[in-house]
Amino acid sequence: MKRTLLSLALIVAVSAQAQITTNTKAKVDPKNNKVSNPVVEKPKVKLMSKDALRACIDRQEANQKESDGIKADQAAYKANAEALRAEKATLEAEDAELGKQVDAVKAERDAILKEHEDIAAAAPKLSKEELKARNEAYQVRANAFAPMVDKVKAASEAHNDKRKAFAAKVDGLDAQFKAIEDRTEKHLDSTDAWKAECANKAYDENDEKAIRKEKAAAAAAAAAASAAGK
């Protein structure tokens, strides 16, 4: 009976020991024989290949070049806008001057008509000499009116041509703004794509140095060839 109980006790002990998971990476402190936290090895970071790094650098440089181009376009747009503002002020001043000339023509027309009425009303009371003198003065004034009208008409037509040219420039400025807007949108998309595919990606610094060196050599060779061609 005792042997049976002993065998059962041994089986239970072995079973309990079998349920304990052994940590093969655990460290044992030799002083107090206690198991410390296991050392967990960090997974190795996957580095970009040299070709992938070169492609990312090329894209970064292209994005920077495009950014510089957009800034140049924006500066040109600003200069054109300022020039058009100045031209608009000039046209508005010419508008005001032309308006004065038109008003003067209308006033002269009304004055000539009034003079004609006055001469007709006074004719019965005037001598032949007086009537002749007034008619001659009237005719001189009436004859001068036509060139006055022609001058204002020519000025008005020239001003209208300037207005049309100005409107075309404004349309061109609007188109320039739209082109910059579209170019900027594409640039931002390209930059976002670069950030998603290239930014914060690990790479070998030696690969970067080698690529930069290759690019510098290529740029120097291109500059030398250009200088030789001149």
Tab-separated table of C-alpha atoms in Angstrom:
chain	number	residue	atom	x	y	z
A	1	MET	CA	0.000	0.000	0.000
A	2	LYS	CA	2.812	2.410	0.823
A	3	ARG	CA	4.573	1.627	-2.442
A	4	THR	CA	1.404	2.484	-4.378
A	5	LEU	CA	1.030	5.806	-2.609
A	6	LEU	CA	4.677	6.617	-3.249
A	7	SER	CA	4.319	5.857	-6.910
A	8	LEU	CA	1.284	8.125	-7.162
A	9	ALA	CA	3.114	10.920	-5.376
A	10	LEU	CA	6.050	10.566	-7.756
A	11	ILE	CA	3.766	10.735	-10.801
A	12	VAL	CA	2.096	13.924	-9.492
A	13	ALA	CA	5.460	15.528	-8.826
A	14	VAL	CA	6.764	14.686	-12.294
A	15	SER	CA	3.555	15.939	-13.925
A	16	ALA	CA	3.758	19.251	-12.054
A	17	GLN	CA	7.377	19.688	-13.062
A	18	ALA	CA	6.510	18.969	-16.673
A	19	GLN	CA	4.030	21.894	-16.682
A	20	ILE	CA	6.749	24.441	-15.842
A	21	THR	CA	8.034	26.198	-19.023
A	22	THR	CA	11.758	26.535	-19.150
A	23	ASN	CA	13.088	29.965	-20.272
A	24	THR	CA	16.286	29.200	-22.107
A	25	LYS	CA	17.278	32.889	-22.296
A	26	ALA	CA	16.757	33.620	-18.609
A	27	LYS	CA	19.763	34.794	-16.622
A	28	VAL	CA	20.557	33.497	-13.183
A	29	ASP	CA	21.996	35.805	-10.578
A	30	PRO	CA	24.822	33.740	-8.949
A	31	LYS	CA	24.496	35.639	-5.643
A	32	ASN	CA	20.894	34.922	-4.842
A	33	ASN	CA	20.199	32.275	-7.458
A	34	LYS	CA	17.217	34.286	-8.765
A	35	VAL	CA	16.167	34.406	-12.397
A	36	SER	CA	16.204	37.928	-13.880
A	37	ASN	CA	14.194	39.223	-16.878
A	38	PRO	CA	15.132	37.481	-20.112
A	39	VAL	CA	17.223	39.362	-22.692
A	40	VAL	CA	15.094	39.964	-25.797
A	41	GLU	CA	17.057	40.570	-28.951
A	42	LYS	CA	15.711	43.411	-31.134
A	43	PRO	CA	14.955	42.470	-34.718
A	44	LYS	CA	17.487	43.757	-37.212
A	45	VAL	CA	16.389	46.858	-39.137
A	46	LYS	CA	16.101	46.238	-42.855
A	47	LEU	CA	18.221	48.740	-44.759
A	48	MET	CA	17.311	50.189	-48.124
A	49	SER	CA	19.257	48.854	-51.040
A	50	LYS	CA	21.716	51.199	-52.689
A	51	ASP	CA	19.560	51.411	-55.813
A	52	ALA	CA	16.465	52.221	-53.756
A	53	LEU	CA	18.400	54.880	-51.853
A	54	ARG	CA	19.667	56.382	-55.106
A	55	ALA	CA	16.100	56.522	-56.443
A	56	CYS	CA	14.915	58.281	-53.278
A	57	ILE	CA	17.756	60.794	-53.470
A	58	ASP	CA	16.949	61.457	-57.132
A	59	ARG	CA	13.309	62.058	-56.255
A	60	GLN	CA	14.256	64.344	-53.387
A	61	GLU	CA	16.495	66.414	-55.655
A	62	ALA	CA	13.785	66.547	-58.326
A	63	ASN	CA	11.266	67.737	-55.737
A	64	GLN	CA	13.673	70.432	-54.573
A	65	LYS	CA	14.288	71.548	-58.154
A	66	GLU	CA	10.542	71.700	-58.752
A	67	SER	CA	10.090	73.696	-55.553
A	68	ASP	CA	12.672	76.221	-56.759
A	69	GLY	CA	10.906	76.410	-60.121
A	70	ILE	CA	7.570	77.087	-58.447
A	71	LYS	CA	9.127	79.850	-56.362
A	72	ALA	CA	10.491	81.436	-59.552
A	73	ASP	CA	7.038	81.226	-61.159
A	74	GLN	CA	5.480	82.798	-58.089
A	75	ALA	CA	7.989	85.655	-58.208
A	76	ALA	CA	7.230	86.215	-61.908
A	77	TYR	CA	3.502	86.159	-61.178
A	78	LYS	CA	3.930	88.710	-58.411
A	79	ALA	CA	5.931	91.002	-60.711
A	80	ASN	CA	3.293	90.716	-63.451
A	81	ALA	CA	0.511	91.408	-60.971
A	82	GLU	CA	2.269	94.532	-59.705
A	83	ALA	CA	2.846	95.730	-63.280
A	84	LEU	CA	-0.839	95.239	-64.074
A	85	ARG	CA	-1.855	97.139	-60.956
A	86	ALA	CA	0.274	100.068	-62.119
A	87	GLU	CA	-1.164	99.817	-65.636
A	88	LYS	CA	-4.676	99.723	-64.217
A	89	ALA	CA	-4.020	102.938	-62.297
A	90	THR	CA	-2.778	104.572	-65.521
A	91	LEU	CA	-5.856	103.418	-67.428
A	92	GLU	CA	-8.148	104.728	-64.720
A	93	ALA	CA	-6.416	108.116	-64.891
A	94	GLU	CA	-6.850	108.084	-68.676
A	95	ASP	CA	-10.502	107.140	-68.175
A	96	ALA	CA	-10.986	110.224	-66.039
A	97	GLU	CA	-9.198	112.466	-68.547
A	98	LEU	CA	-11.176	111.035	-71.447
A	99	GLY	CA	-14.359	111.600	-69.492
A	100	LYS	CA	-13.438	115.268	-69.108
A	101	GLN	CA	-12.828	115.553	-72.852
A	102	VAL	CA	-16.195	113.964	-73.628
A	103	ASP	CA	-17.896	116.352	-71.208
A	104	ALA	CA	-16.122	119.274	-72.898
A	105	VAL	CA	-17.354	118.116	-76.317
A	106	LYS	CA	-20.913	117.862	-75.040
A	107	ALA	CA	-20.688	121.312	-73.463
A	108	GLU	CA	-19.314	122.786	-76.706
A	109	ARG	CA	-22.077	121.131	-78.711
A	110	ASP	CA	-24.729	122.557	-76.401
A	111	ALA	CA	-23.089	125.995	-76.545
A	112	ILE	CA	-23.031	125.969	-80.361
A	113	LEU	CA	-26.694	124.987	-80.504
A	114	LYS	CA	-27.542	127.723	-78.008
A	115	GLU	CA	-25.606	130.267	-80.036
A	116	HIS	CA	-27.494	129.248	-83.167
A	117	GLU	CA	-30.774	129.776	-81.340
A	118	ASP	CA	-29.620	133.128	-79.997
A	119	ILE	CA	-28.594	134.333	-83.455
A	120	ALA	CA	-31.899	133.239	-84.922
A	121	ALA	CA	-33.815	135.020	-82.165
A	122	ALA	CA	-31.754	138.202	-82.437
A	123	ALA	CA	-31.562	138.311	-86.232
A	124	PRO	CA	-34.577	140.626	-86.735
A	125	LYS	CA	-33.008	143.198	-84.435
A	126	LEU	CA	-29.489	143.024	-85.854
A	127	SER	CA	-28.037	144.980	-88.707
A	128	LYS	CA	-26.709	143.119	-91.710
A	129	GLU	CA	-23.153	143.722	-90.568
A	130	GLU	CA	-23.864	142.487	-87.024
A	131	LEU	CA	-25.734	139.449	-88.267
A	132	LYS	CA	-22.959	138.656	-90.713
A	133	ALA	CA	-20.314	138.959	-88.003
A	134	ARG	CA	-22.216	136.712	-85.630
A	135	ASN	CA	-22.887	134.147	-88.336
A	136	GLU	CA	-19.220	134.085	-89.303
A	137	ALA	CA	-18.156	133.650	-85.675
A	138	TYR	CA	-20.729	130.905	-85.293
A	139	GLN	CA	-19.493	129.155	-88.413
A	140	VAL	CA	-15.876	129.263	-87.221
A	141	ARG	CA	-16.926	127.719	-83.926
A	142	ALA	CA	-19.098	125.110	-85.645
A	143	ASN	CA	-16.296	124.199	-88.043
A	144	ALA	CA	-13.877	123.730	-85.132
A	145	PHE	CA	-16.307	121.398	-83.413
A	146	ALA	CA	-15.915	118.533	-85.899
A	147	PRO	CA	-12.105	118.196	-85.416
A	148	MET	CA	-12.697	118.397	-81.680
A	149	VAL	CA	-15.099	115.459	-81.912
A	150	ASP	CA	-12.704	113.509	-84.135
A	151	LYS	CA	-9.853	114.046	-81.669
A	152	VAL	CA	-11.893	112.767	-78.734
A	153	LYS	CA	-13.186	109.876	-80.816
A	154	ALA	CA	-9.633	108.846	-81.762
A	155	ALA	CA	-8.535	109.111	-78.132
A	156	SER	CA	-11.495	106.980	-77.085
A	157	GLU	CA	-10.694	104.285	-79.661
A	158	ALA	CA	-7.038	104.212	-78.627
A	159	HIS	CA	-8.073	103.961	-75.009
A	160	ASN	CA	-10.448	101.107	-75.795
A	161	ASP	CA	-7.580	99.269	-77.504
A	162	LYS	CA	-5.529	99.700	-74.338
A	163	ARG	CA	-8.438	98.384	-72.309
A	164	LYS	CA	-8.700	95.288	-74.509
A	165	ALA	CA	-4.955	94.680	-74.250
A	166	PHE	CA	-5.165	95.091	-70.487
A	167	ALA	CA	-8.040	92.604	-70.283
A	168	ALA	CA	-5.958	90.093	-72.261
A	169	LYS	CA	-3.083	90.592	-69.815
A	170	VAL	CA	-5.432	89.980	-66.896
A	171	ASP	CA	-6.593	86.744	-68.538
A	172	GLY	CA	-2.953	85.780	-68.977
A	173	LEU	CA	-2.270	86.513	-65.321
A	174	ASP	CA	-5.225	84.341	-64.309
A	175	ALA	CA	-3.895	81.526	-66.505
A	176	GLN	CA	-0.446	81.964	-64.966
A	177	PHE	CA	-1.944	81.662	-61.482
A	178	LYS	CA	-3.871	78.520	-62.475
A	179	ALA	CA	-0.714	76.950	-63.917
A	180	ILE	CA	1.190	77.670	-60.699
A	181	GLU	CA	-1.678	76.261	-58.669
A	182	ASP	CA	-1.717	73.026	-60.701
A	183	ARG	CA	2.068	72.739	-60.599
A	184	THR	CA	2.081	73.260	-56.835
A	185	GLU	CA	-0.599	70.611	-56.332
A	186	LYS	CA	1.400	68.048	-58.315
A	187	HIS	CA	4.542	68.987	-56.404
A	188	LEU	CA	2.803	68.474	-53.067
A	189	ASP	CA	1.544	65.071	-54.224
A	190	SER	CA	5.073	64.131	-55.280
A	191	THR	CA	6.460	65.305	-51.942
A	192	ASP	CA	3.853	63.315	-50.018
A	193	ALA	CA	4.686	60.216	-52.058
A	194	TRP	CA	8.385	60.687	-51.313
A	195	LYS	CA	7.665	61.006	-47.601
A	196	ALA	CA	5.601	57.817	-47.639
A	197	GLU	CA	8.110	55.794	-49.646
A	198	CYS	CA	11.474	57.247	-48.639
A	199	ALA	CA	11.333	59.303	-45.452
A	200	ASN	CA	12.351	57.642	-42.186
A	201	LYS	CA	13.660	54.600	-44.036
A	202	ALA	CA	16.936	53.186	-42.726
A	203	TYR	CA	19.900	53.101	-45.085
A	204	ASP	CA	23.631	52.549	-45.054
A	205	GLU	CA	25.465	55.862	-44.678
A	206	ASN	CA	28.310	54.514	-46.768
A	207	ASP	CA	25.860	53.986	-49.624
A	208	GLU	CA	24.716	57.591	-49.303
A	209	LYS	CA	28.291	58.895	-49.339
A	210	ALA	CA	29.064	56.836	-52.415
A	211	ILE	CA	25.954	58.092	-54.222
A	212	ARG	CA	26.689	61.718	-53.324
A	213	LYS	CA	30.225	61.270	-54.585
A	214	GLU	CA	28.967	59.797	-57.858
A	215	LYS	CA	26.567	62.698	-58.330
A	216	ALA	CA	29.257	65.281	-57.608
A	217	ALA	CA	31.564	63.652	-60.133
A	218	ALA	CA	28.813	63.558	-62.758
A	219	ALA	CA	27.972	67.229	-62.157
A	220	ALA	CA	31.632	68.213	-62.435
A	221	ALA	CA	31.990	66.278	-65.680
A	222	ALA	CA	28.872	67.927	-67.118
A	223	ALA	CA	30.138	71.382	-66.140
A	224	ALA	CA	33.516	70.672	-67.726
A	225	ALA	CA	31.879	69.452	-70.935
A	226	SER	CA	29.679	72.551	-71.058
A	227	ALA	CA	32.664	74.835	-70.541
A	228	ALA	CA	34.594	73.024	-73.263
A	229	GLY	CA	31.660	73.408	-75.653
A	230	LYS	CA	31.707	77.165	-75.207
